[in-house]
CSV table of C-alpha atoms in Angstrom, one decimal:
chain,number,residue,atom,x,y,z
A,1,UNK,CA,124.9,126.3,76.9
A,2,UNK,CA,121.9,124.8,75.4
A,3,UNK,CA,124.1,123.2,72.4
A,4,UNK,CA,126.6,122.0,75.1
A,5,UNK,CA,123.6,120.0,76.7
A,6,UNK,CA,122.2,118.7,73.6
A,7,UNK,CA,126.0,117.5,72.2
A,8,UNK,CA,126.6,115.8,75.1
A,9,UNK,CA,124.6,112.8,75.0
A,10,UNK,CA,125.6,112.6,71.2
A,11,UNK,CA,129.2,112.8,71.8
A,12,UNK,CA,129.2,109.9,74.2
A,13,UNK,CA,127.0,108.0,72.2
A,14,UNK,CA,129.6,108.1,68.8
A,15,UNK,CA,132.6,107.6,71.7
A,16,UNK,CA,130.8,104.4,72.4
A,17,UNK,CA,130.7,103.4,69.0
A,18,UNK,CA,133.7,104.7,67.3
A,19,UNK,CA,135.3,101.1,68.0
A,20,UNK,CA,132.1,99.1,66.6
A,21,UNK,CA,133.1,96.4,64.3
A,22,UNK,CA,135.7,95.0,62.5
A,23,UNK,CA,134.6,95.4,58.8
A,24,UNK,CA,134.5,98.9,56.8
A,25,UNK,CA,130.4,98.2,56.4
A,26,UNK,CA,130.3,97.9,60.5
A,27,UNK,CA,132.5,100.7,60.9
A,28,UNK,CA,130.7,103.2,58.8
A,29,UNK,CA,127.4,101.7,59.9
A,30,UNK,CA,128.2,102.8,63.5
A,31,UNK,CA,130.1,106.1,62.0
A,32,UNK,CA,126.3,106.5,60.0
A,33,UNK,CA,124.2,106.3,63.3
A,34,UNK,CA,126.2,108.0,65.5
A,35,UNK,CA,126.6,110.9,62.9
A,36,UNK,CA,123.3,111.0,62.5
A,37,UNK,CA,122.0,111.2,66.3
A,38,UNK,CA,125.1,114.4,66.5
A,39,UNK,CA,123.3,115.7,63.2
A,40,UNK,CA,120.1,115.9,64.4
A,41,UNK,CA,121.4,116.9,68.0
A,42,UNK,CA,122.9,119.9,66.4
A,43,UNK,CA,120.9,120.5,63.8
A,44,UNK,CA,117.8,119.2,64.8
A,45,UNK,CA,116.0,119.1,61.5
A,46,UNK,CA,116.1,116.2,58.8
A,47,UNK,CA,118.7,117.7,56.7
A,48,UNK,CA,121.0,117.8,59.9
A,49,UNK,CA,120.4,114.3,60.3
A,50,UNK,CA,121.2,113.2,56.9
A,51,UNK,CA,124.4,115.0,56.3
A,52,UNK,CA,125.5,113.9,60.1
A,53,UNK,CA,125.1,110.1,59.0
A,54,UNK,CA,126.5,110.6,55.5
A,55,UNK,CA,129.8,112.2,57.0
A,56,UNK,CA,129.8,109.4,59.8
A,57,UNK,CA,129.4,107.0,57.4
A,58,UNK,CA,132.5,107.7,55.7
A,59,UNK,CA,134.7,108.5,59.0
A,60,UNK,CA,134.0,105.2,60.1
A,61,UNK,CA,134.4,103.5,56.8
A,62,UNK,CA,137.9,105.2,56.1
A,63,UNK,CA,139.3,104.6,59.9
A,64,UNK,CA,138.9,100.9,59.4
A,65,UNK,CA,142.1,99.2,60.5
A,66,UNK,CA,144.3,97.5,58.2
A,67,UNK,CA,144.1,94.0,58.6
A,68,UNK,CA,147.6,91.7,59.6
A,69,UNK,CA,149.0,89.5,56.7
């Protein structure tokens, strides 16, 4: 229950910010903070953190939409 309570706030917070920019290097900014407050929700230590923003980093640089010719 404890982890349910600590993910919450963390989940909402990379909902919020899924959407953030329009470029890949604002997308996978917002992907790196937001996986990095769930990595050190979860995990709560510095390694936690790190891996939470690099793997955020790279969701939100690869679900960049494709731009209209």
């Amino acid at each position: 229950m404890k982890t349910i309570l600590k993910l919450a706030p963390a989940i909402g917070l990379v909902g919020l910010l899924a959407a953030c920019g329009t470029t890949t290097e604002q997308r996978a900014a917002s992907g790196a903070l937001g996986g990095a407050v769930a990595g050190q929700a979860i995990g709560g230590n510095t390694g936690a953190t790190v891996a939470g923003a690099a793997i955020g980093a790279v969701a939100g640089a690869v679900t960049t939409p494709k731009k209209p010719n």
